[in-house]
Coordinates of N, CA and C and ligand atoms in Angstrom, one line a residue:
M1 N 151.2 112.4 -43.7 CA 151.3 111.0 -43.6 C 150.0 110.3 -43.4
K2 N 149.7 109.2 -44.1 CA 148.4 108.5 -44.0 C 148.3 107.9 -42.6
P3 N 147.1 107.9 -42.0 CA 146.9 107.1 -40.7 C 147.1 105.6 -41.0
R4 N 147.7 105.0 -39.9 CA 148.0 103.5 -40.1 C 146.6 102.8 -40.3
G5 N 146.7 101.8 -41.2 CA 145.5 100.9 -41.4 C 145.2 100.1 -40.2
K6 N 144.0 99.5 -40.1 CA 143.6 98.7 -39.0 C 143.9 97.2 -39.3
F7 N 144.3 96.5 -38.3 CA 144.6 95.1 -38.4 C 143.6 94.2 -37.7
I8 N 142.9 93.4 -38.4 CA 141.8 92.5 -37.9 C 142.2 91.1 -38.2
T9 N 142.1 90.2 -37.1 CA 142.4 88.8 -37.4 C 141.2 88.0 -37.0
L10 N 141.0 86.9 -37.7 CA 140.0 85.9 -37.4 C 140.6 84.6 -36.9
E11 N 140.1 84.1 -35.8 CA 140.6 83.0 -35.1 C 139.5 82.0 -34.8
G12 N 139.9 80.8 -34.5 CA 138.9 79.8 -34.1 C 139.2 78.4 -34.4
P13 N 138.5 77.4 -33.9 CA 138.8 76.0 -34.2 C 138.5 75.7 -35.6
E14 N 138.8 74.5 -36.0 CA 138.6 74.0 -37.4 C 137.1 74.2 -37.8
G15 N 136.9 74.7 -39.0 CA 135.5 74.7 -39.5 C 134.6 75.8 -38.8
S16 N 135.2 76.7 -38.1 CA 134.4 77.7 -37.4 C 133.9 78.8 -38.4
G17 N 134.5 78.8 -39.6 CA 134.0 79.8 -40.6 C 134.9 81.0 -40.8
K18 N 136.2 80.9 -40.4 CA 137.2 82.0 -40.6 C 137.3 82.5 -42.0
S19 N 137.5 81.5 -42.9 CA 137.7 81.9 -44.3 C 136.5 82.6 -44.9
T20 N 135.3 82.0 -44.6 CA 134.0 82.5 -45.1 C 133.9 83.9 -44.6
H21 N 134.1 84.1 -43.3 CA 133.8 85.4 -42.7 C 134.9 86.4 -43.0
A22 N 136.1 86.0 -43.2 CA 137.1 86.9 -43.7 C 136.7 87.5 -45.0
R23 N 136.3 86.7 -45.9 CA 135.8 87.1 -47.3 C 134.7 88.1 -47.1
L24 N 133.7 87.8 -46.3 CA 132.5 88.7 -46.2 C 132.9 90.0 -45.5
L25 N 133.8 90.0 -44.6 CA 134.3 91.2 -43.9 C 135.0 92.1 -44.9
V26 N 135.9 91.5 -45.7 CA 136.6 92.3 -46.7 C 135.6 93.0 -47.7
A27 N 134.6 92.2 -48.1 CA 133.6 92.8 -49.0 C 132.9 93.9 -48.4
Q28 N 132.5 93.8 -47.1 CA 131.8 94.9 -46.4 C 132.7 96.1 -46.3
L29 N 134.0 95.9 -45.9 CA 134.9 97.0 -45.8 C 135.1 97.7 -47.1
Q30 N 135.2 96.9 -48.2 CA 135.4 97.6 -49.5 C 134.2 98.3 -49.9
A31 N 133.0 97.8 -49.6 CA 131.8 98.5 -50.0 C 131.7 99.8 -49.2
G32 N 132.3 99.8 -48.0 CA 132.3 101.0 -47.2 C 133.4 102.0 -47.6
G33 N 134.1 101.7 -48.7 CA 135.1 102.6 -49.2 C 136.5 102.5 -48.6
H34 N 136.7 101.4 -47.8 CA 138.0 101.2 -47.1 C 139.0 100.5 -48.1
S35 N 140.2 100.9 -48.0 CA 141.3 100.1 -48.7 C 141.6 98.9 -47.8
V36 N 141.5 97.7 -48.3 CA 141.7 96.5 -47.5 C 142.4 95.4 -48.3
I37 N 143.2 94.6 -47.6 CA 143.7 93.4 -48.2 C 143.4 92.3 -47.3
T38 N 143.4 91.0 -47.8 CA 143.2 89.9 -47.0 C 144.4 88.9 -47.2
T39 N 144.8 88.2 -46.1 CA 145.8 87.2 -46.2 C 145.6 86.1 -45.2
R40 N 146.5 85.2 -45.1 CA 146.2 84.0 -44.3 C 147.5 83.4 -43.7
E41 N 147.3 82.7 -42.6 CA 148.4 82.0 -42.0 C 148.1 80.5 -41.8
P42 N 149.0 79.6 -42.0 CA 150.3 79.9 -42.5 C 150.2 80.2 -44.0
G43 N 151.0 81.0 -44.5 CA 151.0 81.3 -45.9 C 151.1 82.8 -46.2
G44 N 150.5 83.2 -47.3 CA 150.4 84.7 -47.6 C 151.7 85.2 -48.3
T45 N 152.8 84.5 -48.4 CA 154.0 84.9 -49.1 C 154.6 83.6 -49.7
P46 N 155.5 83.8 -50.6 CA 156.1 82.5 -51.2 C 156.7 81.7 -50.1
V47 N 157.4 82.3 -49.2 CA 158.0 81.6 -48.1 C 156.9 80.9 -47.3
G48 N 155.9 81.6 -46.9 CA 154.8 81.1 -46.1 C 154.1 80.0 -46.8
E49 N 153.8 80.1 -48.1 CA 153.1 79.0 -48.8 C 153.9 77.8 -48.9
T50 N 155.2 77.9 -49.0 CA 156.1 76.7 -49.0 C 156.0 76.0 -47.6
V51 N 156.1 76.8 -46.6 CA 156.0 76.3 -45.2 C 154.7 75.6 -45.0
R52 N 153.6 76.2 -45.5 CA 152.3 75.7 -45.4 C 152.1 74.3 -45.9
R53 N 152.7 74.1 -47.1 CA 152.6 72.7 -47.7 C 153.3 71.7 -46.8
L54 N 154.5 72.1 -46.2 CA 155.2 71.2 -45.4 C 154.4 70.9 -44.1
L55 N 153.7 71.9 -43.6 CA 153.0 71.7 -42.3 C 151.7 71.0 -42.5
Q56 N 151.1 71.0 -43.7 CA 149.8 70.5 -43.9 C 149.7 69.1 -44.6
H57 N 150.2 69.1 -45.9 CA 149.9 67.9 -46.7 C 151.2 67.2 -47.2
D58 N 152.3 67.8 -47.1 CA 153.6 67.2 -47.6 C 154.0 66.0 -46.7
A59 N 154.2 64.9 -47.3 CA 154.6 63.7 -46.5 C 155.8 64.0 -45.7
G60 N 156.7 64.9 -46.1 CA 157.9 65.3 -45.3 C 157.6 65.9 -44.0
G61 N 156.3 66.3 -43.8 CA 155.9 66.9 -42.5 C 155.5 65.9 -41.5
E62 N 155.3 64.6 -41.9 CA 154.9 63.6 -40.9 C 156.0 63.3 -39.9
G63 N 155.6 63.2 -38.6 CA 156.5 62.9 -37.6 C 157.3 64.1 -37.1
M64 N 156.9 65.3 -37.5 CA 157.6 66.5 -37.2 C 157.6 66.8 -35.7
A65 N 158.7 67.2 -35.1 CA 158.7 67.5 -33.7 C 157.9 68.7 -33.4
A66 N 157.3 68.7 -32.2 CA 156.5 69.9 -31.8 C 157.2 71.2 -31.9
E67 N 158.5 71.2 -31.6 CA 159.3 72.5 -31.6 C 159.5 72.9 -33.0
A68 N 159.7 71.9 -33.9 CA 160.0 72.2 -35.3 C 158.7 72.8 -35.9
E69 N 157.6 72.2 -35.6 CA 156.3 72.8 -36.0 C 156.1 74.2 -35.6
L70 N 156.4 74.4 -34.3 CA 156.3 75.8 -33.7 C 157.1 76.8 -34.5
F71 N 158.4 76.4 -34.8 CA 159.2 77.4 -35.5 C 158.8 77.6 -36.9
L72 N 158.2 76.6 -37.5 CA 157.8 76.8 -38.9 C 156.6 77.8 -39.0
F73 N 155.7 77.7 -38.0 CA 154.6 78.6 -38.0 C 155.1 80.0 -37.7
M74 N 156.1 80.1 -36.9 CA 156.7 81.4 -36.6 C 157.5 82.0 -37.8
A75 N 158.1 81.1 -38.5 CA 158.9 81.6 -39.7 C 157.9 82.2 -40.8
S76 N 156.8 81.5 -41.0 CA 155.8 81.9 -41.9 C 155.3 83.3 -41.5
R77 N 155.0 83.4 -40.2 CA 154.5 84.7 -39.6 C 155.5 85.9 -39.7
A78 N 156.7 85.6 -39.4 CA 157.8 86.6 -39.5 C 157.9 87.2 -40.9
Q79 N 157.8 86.3 -41.9 CA 157.9 86.8 -43.3 C 156.6 87.5 -43.7
L80 N 155.4 87.0 -43.3 CA 154.2 87.7 -43.6 C 154.1 89.1 -43.1
V81 N 154.5 89.3 -41.8 CA 154.4 90.6 -41.2 C 155.3 91.6 -42.0
R82 N 156.6 91.1 -42.3 CA 157.5 92.1 -42.9 C 157.2 92.3 -44.4
Q83 N 156.8 91.3 -45.1 CA 156.6 91.4 -46.5 C 155.2 92.0 -46.9
V84 N 154.2 91.7 -46.1 CA 152.8 92.0 -46.5 C 152.1 92.9 -45.4
I85 N 152.0 92.5 -44.2 CA 151.1 93.2 -43.3 C 151.6 94.5 -42.9
A86 N 152.9 94.6 -42.4 CA 153.4 95.9 -41.9 C 153.4 97.0 -43.0
P87 N 153.9 96.6 -44.3 CA 153.8 97.6 -45.3 C 152.4 98.1 -45.6
A88 N 151.4 97.2 -45.7 CA 150.1 97.6 -46.0 C 149.5 98.5 -44.9
L89 N 149.7 98.2 -43.6 CA 149.3 99.0 -42.5 C 149.9 100.4 -42.6
A90 N 151.2 100.4 -42.9 CA 151.9 101.7 -43.0 C 151.4 102.6 -44.1
D91 N 150.8 101.9 -45.1 CA 150.3 102.6 -46.3 C 148.8 103.0 -46.0
G92 N 148.3 102.8 -44.9 CA 146.9 103.1 -44.5 C 145.9 102.1 -45.0
T93 N 146.3 100.9 -45.4 CA 145.4 99.8 -45.8 C 145.1 98.9 -44.6
C94 N 143.8 98.6 -44.5 CA 143.4 97.6 -43.5 C 143.8 96.2 -43.9
V95 N 144.1 95.4 -42.9 CA 144.5 94.0 -43.2 C 143.6 93.1 -42.4
V96 N 143.0 92.1 -43.2 CA 142.1 91.1 -42.5 C 142.9 89.8 -42.7
C97 N 143.3 89.2 -41.6 CA 144.1 88.0 -41.6 C 143.4 86.8 -41.1
D98 N 143.3 85.7 -41.9 CA 142.7 84.4 -41.5 C 143.8 83.7 -40.7
R99 N 143.7 83.7 -39.4 CA 144.6 83.2 -38.4 C 145.8 84.1 -38.2
F100 N 146.4 84.2 -37.0 CA 147.6 84.9 -36.7 C 148.2 84.3 -35.4
A101 N 148.9 85.1 -34.7 CA 149.7 84.6 -33.6 C 148.9 83.8 -32.5
D102 N 147.6 84.2 -32.3 CA 146.8 83.4 -31.3 C 146.7 82.0 -31.7
S103 N 146.7 81.7 -33.0 CA 146.6 80.3 -33.4 C 147.8 79.4 -32.8
T104 N 149.0 80.0 -32.9 CA 150.1 79.3 -32.3 C 150.0 79.0 -30.8
T105 N 149.5 80.0 -30.1 CA 149.3 79.9 -28.7 C 148.3 78.8 -28.4
A106 N 147.2 78.8 -29.2 CA 146.1 77.8 -29.0 C 146.5 76.4 -29.4
Y107 N 147.1 76.3 -30.6 CA 147.4 74.9 -31.1 C 148.7 74.4 -30.6
Q108 N 149.8 75.1 -30.7 CA 151.1 74.6 -30.3 C 151.3 74.7 -28.8
G109 N 150.6 75.7 -28.2 CA 150.7 75.9 -26.7 C 149.7 75.1 -26.0
Y110 N 148.4 75.5 -25.9 CA 147.4 74.8 -25.1 C 147.2 73.4 -25.6
A111 N 147.2 73.2 -26.9 CA 146.8 71.8 -27.4 C 148.0 70.9 -27.5
R112 N 149.2 71.4 -28.0 CA 150.3 70.5 -28.2 C 151.2 70.4 -27.0
G113 N 151.1 71.5 -26.1 CA 151.8 71.4 -24.8 C 153.1 72.1 -24.7
C114 N 153.4 72.9 -25.8 CA 154.6 73.8 -25.6 C 154.3 74.9 -24.6
D115 N 155.3 75.4 -24.0 CA 155.1 76.4 -22.9 C 154.5 77.7 -23.5
V116 N 153.3 78.0 -22.9 CA 152.5 79.1 -23.5 C 153.2 80.5 -23.3
E117 N 153.9 80.7 -22.2 CA 154.5 82.0 -22.0 C 155.7 82.2 -23.0
K118 N 156.4 81.0 -23.2 CA 157.5 81.1 -24.2 C 157.0 81.4 -25.6
I119 N 155.8 80.8 -25.9 CA 155.2 81.0 -27.2 C 154.9 82.5 -27.4
L120 N 154.3 83.1 -26.3 CA 154.0 84.5 -26.4 C 155.2 85.4 -26.7
A121 N 156.3 85.0 -26.1 CA 157.6 85.7 -26.3 C 158.1 85.5 -27.7
L122 N 158.0 84.3 -28.2 CA 158.4 84.0 -29.6 C 157.5 84.7 -30.6
N123 N 156.2 84.8 -30.3 CA 155.3 85.5 -31.2 C 155.7 87.0 -31.3
D124 N 156.1 87.5 -30.1 CA 156.5 88.9 -30.1 C 157.7 89.2 -31.0
L125 N 158.6 88.2 -31.0 CA 159.8 88.3 -31.9 C 159.4 88.2 -33.3
A126 N 158.5 87.2 -33.6 CA 158.1 86.9 -35.0 C 157.3 88.1 -35.6
T127 N 156.5 88.7 -34.8 CA 155.6 89.8 -35.3 C 156.3 91.2 -35.1
G128 N 157.5 91.3 -34.5 CA 158.1 92.6 -34.2 C 157.2 93.4 -33.3
G129 N 156.4 92.7 -32.5 CA 155.5 93.4 -31.5 C 154.2 93.8 -32.1
L130 N 153.9 93.5 -33.4 CA 152.6 93.9 -34.0 C 151.5 93.0 -33.4
T131 N 150.5 93.8 -32.9 CA 149.3 93.1 -32.3 C 148.1 93.6 -33.0
P132 N 147.1 92.7 -33.3 CA 145.9 93.1 -34.0 C 145.1 94.2 -33.2
D133 N 144.4 95.0 -34.0 CA 143.5 96.0 -33.3 C 142.3 95.3 -32.8
L134 N 141.9 94.2 -33.5 CA 140.7 93.4 -33.2 C 141.0 92.0 -33.6
T135 N 140.6 91.1 -32.7 CA 140.6 89.6 -33.1 C 139.2 89.1 -32.8
I136 N 138.7 88.5 -33.9 CA 137.3 87.9 -33.8 C 137.6 86.4 -33.6
L137 N 137.1 85.9 -32.4 CA 137.2 84.5 -32.1 C 135.9 83.9 -32.4
L138 N 135.9 83.1 -33.5 CA 134.7 82.4 -33.9 C 134.6 81.1 -33.1
D139 N 133.8 81.0 -32.2 CA 133.7 79.9 -31.3 C 132.6 78.9 -31.7
V140 N 133.0 77.7 -31.9 CA 132.0 76.7 -32.3 C 132.4 75.3 -31.6
D141 N 131.4 74.5 -31.4 CA 131.6 73.2 -30.8 C 132.5 72.4 -31.8
V142 N 133.5 71.7 -31.3 CA 134.5 71.1 -32.1 C 133.8 70.1 -33.1
K143 N 132.9 69.3 -32.6 CA 132.3 68.3 -33.5 C 131.5 69.0 -34.6
A144 N 130.8 70.1 -34.3 CA 130.0 70.8 -35.3 C 130.9 71.4 -36.3
G145 N 132.1 71.9 -35.9 CA 133.0 72.5 -36.9 C 133.6 71.4 -37.8
F146 N 133.9 70.2 -37.3 CA 134.4 69.2 -38.1 C 133.3 68.7 -39.1
E147 N 132.0 68.7 -38.7 CA 130.9 68.3 -39.6 C 130.9 69.3 -40.8
R148 N 131.0 70.6 -40.5 CA 131.1 71.5 -41.6 C 132.2 71.3 -42.5
L149 N 133.4 71.0 -41.9 CA 134.6 70.7 -42.8 C 134.3 69.5 -43.6
R150 N 133.7 68.4 -43.0 CA 133.5 67.2 -43.8 C 132.6 67.5 -45.0
H151 N 131.6 68.3 -44.9 CA 130.8 68.6 -46.1 C 131.6 69.4 -47.1
R152 N 132.4 70.4 -46.6 CA 133.1 71.3 -47.5 C 134.2 70.4 -48.2
N153 N 134.9 69.5 -47.5 CA 135.9 68.7 -48.1 C 135.4 67.8 -49.1
L154 N 134.2 67.2 -48.8 CA 133.5 66.3 -49.8 C 133.2 67.1 -51.1
R155 N 132.7 68.3 -50.9 CA 132.3 69.1 -52.1 C 133.6 69.4 -52.9
H156 N 134.7 69.6 -52.3 CA 135.9 70.0 -53.0 C 136.9 68.8 -53.2
G157 N 136.5 67.7 -52.7 CA 137.3 66.5 -53.0 C 138.7 66.6 -52.3
V158 N 138.7 67.1 -51.1 CA 140.0 67.2 -50.4 C 140.0 66.4 -49.1
E159 N 141.2 65.9 -48.7 CA 141.4 65.1 -47.6 C 141.7 66.0 -46.4
K160 N 141.5 65.4 -45.1 CA 141.9 66.2 -43.9 C 143.4 66.4 -44.0
D161 N 143.9 67.5 -43.5 CA 145.4 67.7 -43.4 C 145.9 67.2 -42.1
R162 N 147.2 67.4 -41.9 CA 148.0 66.7 -40.8 C 147.4 67.2 -39.4
I163 N 147.1 68.4 -39.3 CA 146.6 68.9 -38.0 C 145.1 68.6 -37.8
E164 N 144.3 68.6 -38.9 CA 142.9 68.3 -38.8 C 142.8 66.8 -38.3
R165 N 143.8 66.0 -38.6 CA 143.7 64.6 -38.2 C 144.0 64.3 -36.8
E166 N 144.4 65.4 -36.0 CA 144.7 65.2 -34.6 C 143.4 64.8 -33.9
T167 N 143.5 64.3 -32.6 CA 142.4 63.7 -31.9 C 141.4 64.8 -31.5
L168 N 140.2 64.3 -31.2 CA 139.1 65.2 -30.7 C 139.6 66.0 -29.5
C169 N 140.3 65.3 -28.6 CA 140.8 65.9 -27.3 C 141.8 67.1 -27.7
F170 N 142.6 66.9 -28.7 CA 143.5 67.9 -29.1 C 142.7 69.2 -29.5
H171 N 141.7 68.9 -30.3 CA 140.9 70.1 -30.8 C 140.1 70.7 -29.7
E172 N 139.7 69.9 -28.7 CA 139.0 70.5 -27.6 C 139.9 71.4 -26.8
R173 N 141.2 71.0 -26.7 CA 142.2 71.9 -26.0 C 142.4 73.2 -26.8
V174 N 142.4 73.1 -28.1 CA 142.5 74.3 -28.9 C 141.4 75.2 -28.6
R175 N 140.2 74.7 -28.6 CA 139.0 75.6 -28.3 C 139.1 76.2 -26.9
A176 N 139.4 75.4 -25.9 CA 139.5 75.9 -24.6 C 140.7 76.9 -24.4
G177 N 141.7 76.7 -25.2 CA 142.9 77.6 -25.1 C 142.5 78.9 -25.7
Y178 N 141.8 78.9 -26.8 CA 141.3 80.2 -27.4 C 140.4 81.0 -26.4
L179 N 139.5 80.2 -25.7 CA 138.6 80.9 -24.8 C 139.4 81.5 -23.6
E180 N 140.5 80.8 -23.2 CA 141.4 81.3 -22.2 C 142.1 82.6 -22.6
L181 N 142.5 82.6 -23.9 CA 143.2 83.8 -24.4 C 142.2 85.0 -24.4
A182 N 140.9 84.7 -24.8 CA 139.9 85.8 -24.8 C 139.7 86.3 -23.4
R183 N 139.8 85.4 -22.4 CA 139.6 85.9 -21.0 C 140.8 86.8 -20.6
R184 N 142.0 86.5 -21.1 CA 143.2 87.2 -20.8 C 143.3 88.6 -21.5
W185 N 142.8 88.6 -22.7 CA 142.8 89.9 -23.5 C 141.4 90.2 -24.0
P186 N 140.5 90.6 -23.0 CA 139.1 90.7 -23.4 C 138.8 92.0 -24.3
Q187 N 139.7 93.0 -24.2 CA 139.5 94.2 -25.1 C 139.8 93.8 -26.5
R188 N 140.8 93.0 -26.8 CA 141.2 92.7 -28.2 C 140.5 91.6 -28.7
I189 N 140.3 90.5 -28.0 CA 139.8 89.2 -28.5 C 138.3 89.2 -28.2
R190 N 137.4 89.3 -29.2 CA 136.0 89.3 -29.0 C 135.4 88.0 -29.5
V191 N 134.7 87.3 -28.6 CA 134.1 86.0 -28.9 C 132.8 86.1 -29.6
V192 N 132.7 85.5 -30.8 CA 131.4 85.5 -31.5 C 130.9 84.0 -31.6
D193 N 129.6 83.8 -31.3 CA 129.0 82.5 -31.3 C 128.9 82.1 -32.8
A194 N 129.8 81.2 -33.3 CA 129.8 80.9 -34.7 C 128.9 79.6 -35.0
A195 N 128.1 79.2 -34.1 CA 127.2 78.1 -34.3 C 126.0 78.5 -35.1
R196 N 125.8 79.8 -35.1 CA 124.6 80.4 -35.8 C 124.8 80.5 -37.3
D197 N 123.7 80.9 -38.0 CA 123.9 80.9 -39.5 C 124.8 82.1 -39.9
E198 N 125.3 82.0 -41.1 CA 126.3 83.0 -41.6 C 125.9 84.4 -41.4
D199 N 124.6 84.8 -41.7 CA 124.2 86.2 -41.6 C 124.3 86.7 -40.2
A200 N 123.8 85.9 -39.2 CA 123.9 86.3 -37.8 C 125.3 86.5 -37.4
V201 N 126.2 85.6 -37.7 CA 127.6 85.7 -37.3 C 128.2 86.9 -38.0
Q202 N 127.9 87.1 -39.3 CA 128.5 88.3 -39.9 C 128.1 89.6 -39.4
A203 N 126.8 89.6 -39.0 CA 126.3 90.9 -38.4 C 127.1 91.3 -37.1
D204 N 127.4 90.3 -36.3 CA 128.1 90.5 -35.1 C 129.6 91.0 -35.4
I205 N 130.1 90.3 -36.4 CA 131.5 90.7 -36.8 C 131.6 92.1 -37.3
W206 N 130.6 92.5 -38.1 CA 130.6 93.8 -38.7 C 130.4 94.9 -37.6
E207 N 129.6 94.6 -36.6 CA 129.4 95.5 -35.6 C 130.7 95.7 -34.8
L208 N 131.4 94.6 -34.5 CA 132.7 94.7 -33.8 C 133.7 95.5 -34.6
A209 N 133.8 95.2 -35.9 CA 134.8 95.8 -36.8 C 134.5 97.3 -36.9
Q210 N 133.3 97.7 -36.9 CA 133.0 99.2 -37.0 C 133.6 100.0 -35.8
H211 N 133.8 99.3 -34.7 CA 134.3 100.0 -33.5 C 135.8 100.3 -33.7
V212 N 136.5 99.6 -34.6 CA 137.9 99.8 -34.7 C 138.3 100.6 -36.0
I213 N 137.5 100.5 -37.0 CA 137.9 101.1 -38.3 C 137.5 102.6 -38.4
Ligands
T5A301 N1 147.7 76.2 -37.3 C1 147.8 77.5 -37.9 C2 148.5 76.0 -36.2 O1 148.5 74.8 -35.7 N2 149.3 77.0 -35.7 C3 149.3 78.2 -36.2 O2 150.1 79.1 -35.7 C4 148.5 78.5 -37.4 C5 148.6 79.8 -38.1 C6 145.6 75.8 -41.0 C7 146.0 74.8 -40.0 O3 147.1 75.2 -39.3 C8 146.9 75.2 -37.9 C9 145.5 75.3 -37.7 C10 144.9 74.6 -38.9 O4 144.8 73.2 -38.6 P1 143.8 76.0 -42.9 O5 143.7 75.0 -44.1 O6 144.2 77.3 -43.1 O7 144.7 75.3 -41.8 O8 142.4 75.9 -42.3 P2 141.8 76.5 -41.1 O9 142.3 77.9 -40.8 O10 141.8 75.6 -40.0 O11 140.3 76.7 -41.6 P3 139.3 75.6 -41.7 O12 139.6 74.8 -42.9 O13 139.2 74.9 -40.4 O14 138.0 76.3 -42.0 P4 137.4 77.7 -41.7 O15 138.1 78.8 -42.5 O16 137.3 78.0 -40.2 O17 135.9 77.6 -42.2 P5 135.3 77.9 -43.7 O18 135.0 79.3 -43.7 O19 136.1 77.2 -44.7 O20 133.9 77.2 -43.4 C11 133.8 75.8 -43.4 C12 132.5 75.3 -44.0 O21 131.4 75.8 -43.1 C13 130.6 76.6 -43.8 C14 131.3 77.1 -45.0 O22 130.4 77.4 -46.1 C15 132.2 76.0 -45.4 O23 131.5 75.0 -46.1 N3 130.2 77.7 -42.9 C16 129.1 77.7 -42.2 N4 128.0 76.9 -42.2 C17 127.0 77.2 -41.4 N5 127.0 78.3 -40.6 C18 128.0 79.2 -40.6 N6 128.0 80.3 -39.8 C19 129.1 78.9 -41.4 N7 130.3 79.5 -41.7 C20 131.0 78.8 -42.6

């Protein structure tokens, strides 16, 4: 039987560089001869991508109750784990995921105000108990992250989505919530200073990844 693949997640506030560094990490793993796939949350499956549209840009998502939002993220996650992540890991493939369960605890828990301990229990149900081997928390000042997003969105001609439009205070609570999670699970969640240039950030990520693969 093949050894189980490793599961690495990237987390952090808006514009911290998760997608950029997920791509770079996958390229490094592939160059090292590892079998690896990448996916994202919300999304990564037909169910998840449909949920993503409702959560982010679809006018039908405006005015959504906090609990409805919470369960939509959980629904996307439950499908992604069963359809994509668990089968890949069982096949010996590494999985790099752009956001996972900690996002819900940070955004819907610490920032939105849903009960954090209940969210942890719901995450356990949605993931079937699957926990990442390593979570990279890309920590960046909220305003600096939004400045990066502004430039990126201008280049691509896209508007802020529903959650990006939340207040600065909301996003400060997201960042503080993530740092609280890193204090709670210091072995799994490793904080990387994402205010630095891409090469410096990626070097730290690669060093951390090598400890688990
Ligand atoms: N959400 C998600 C919840 O509320 N609950 C949940 O449970 C989950 C799963 C998802 C939204 O959903 C919320 C959180 C989010 O609001 P999304 O579109 O997937 O939204 O976007 P995010 O995951 O938030 O990603 P962002 O769009 O914020 O950006 P990234 O991926 O963090 O950043 P990236 O890589 O696109 O980089 C942004 C720009 O910065 C540059 C890049 O080139 C790019 O232009 N950059 C750097 N510049 C300088 N130095 C560096 N080190 C840089 N790294 C990247």
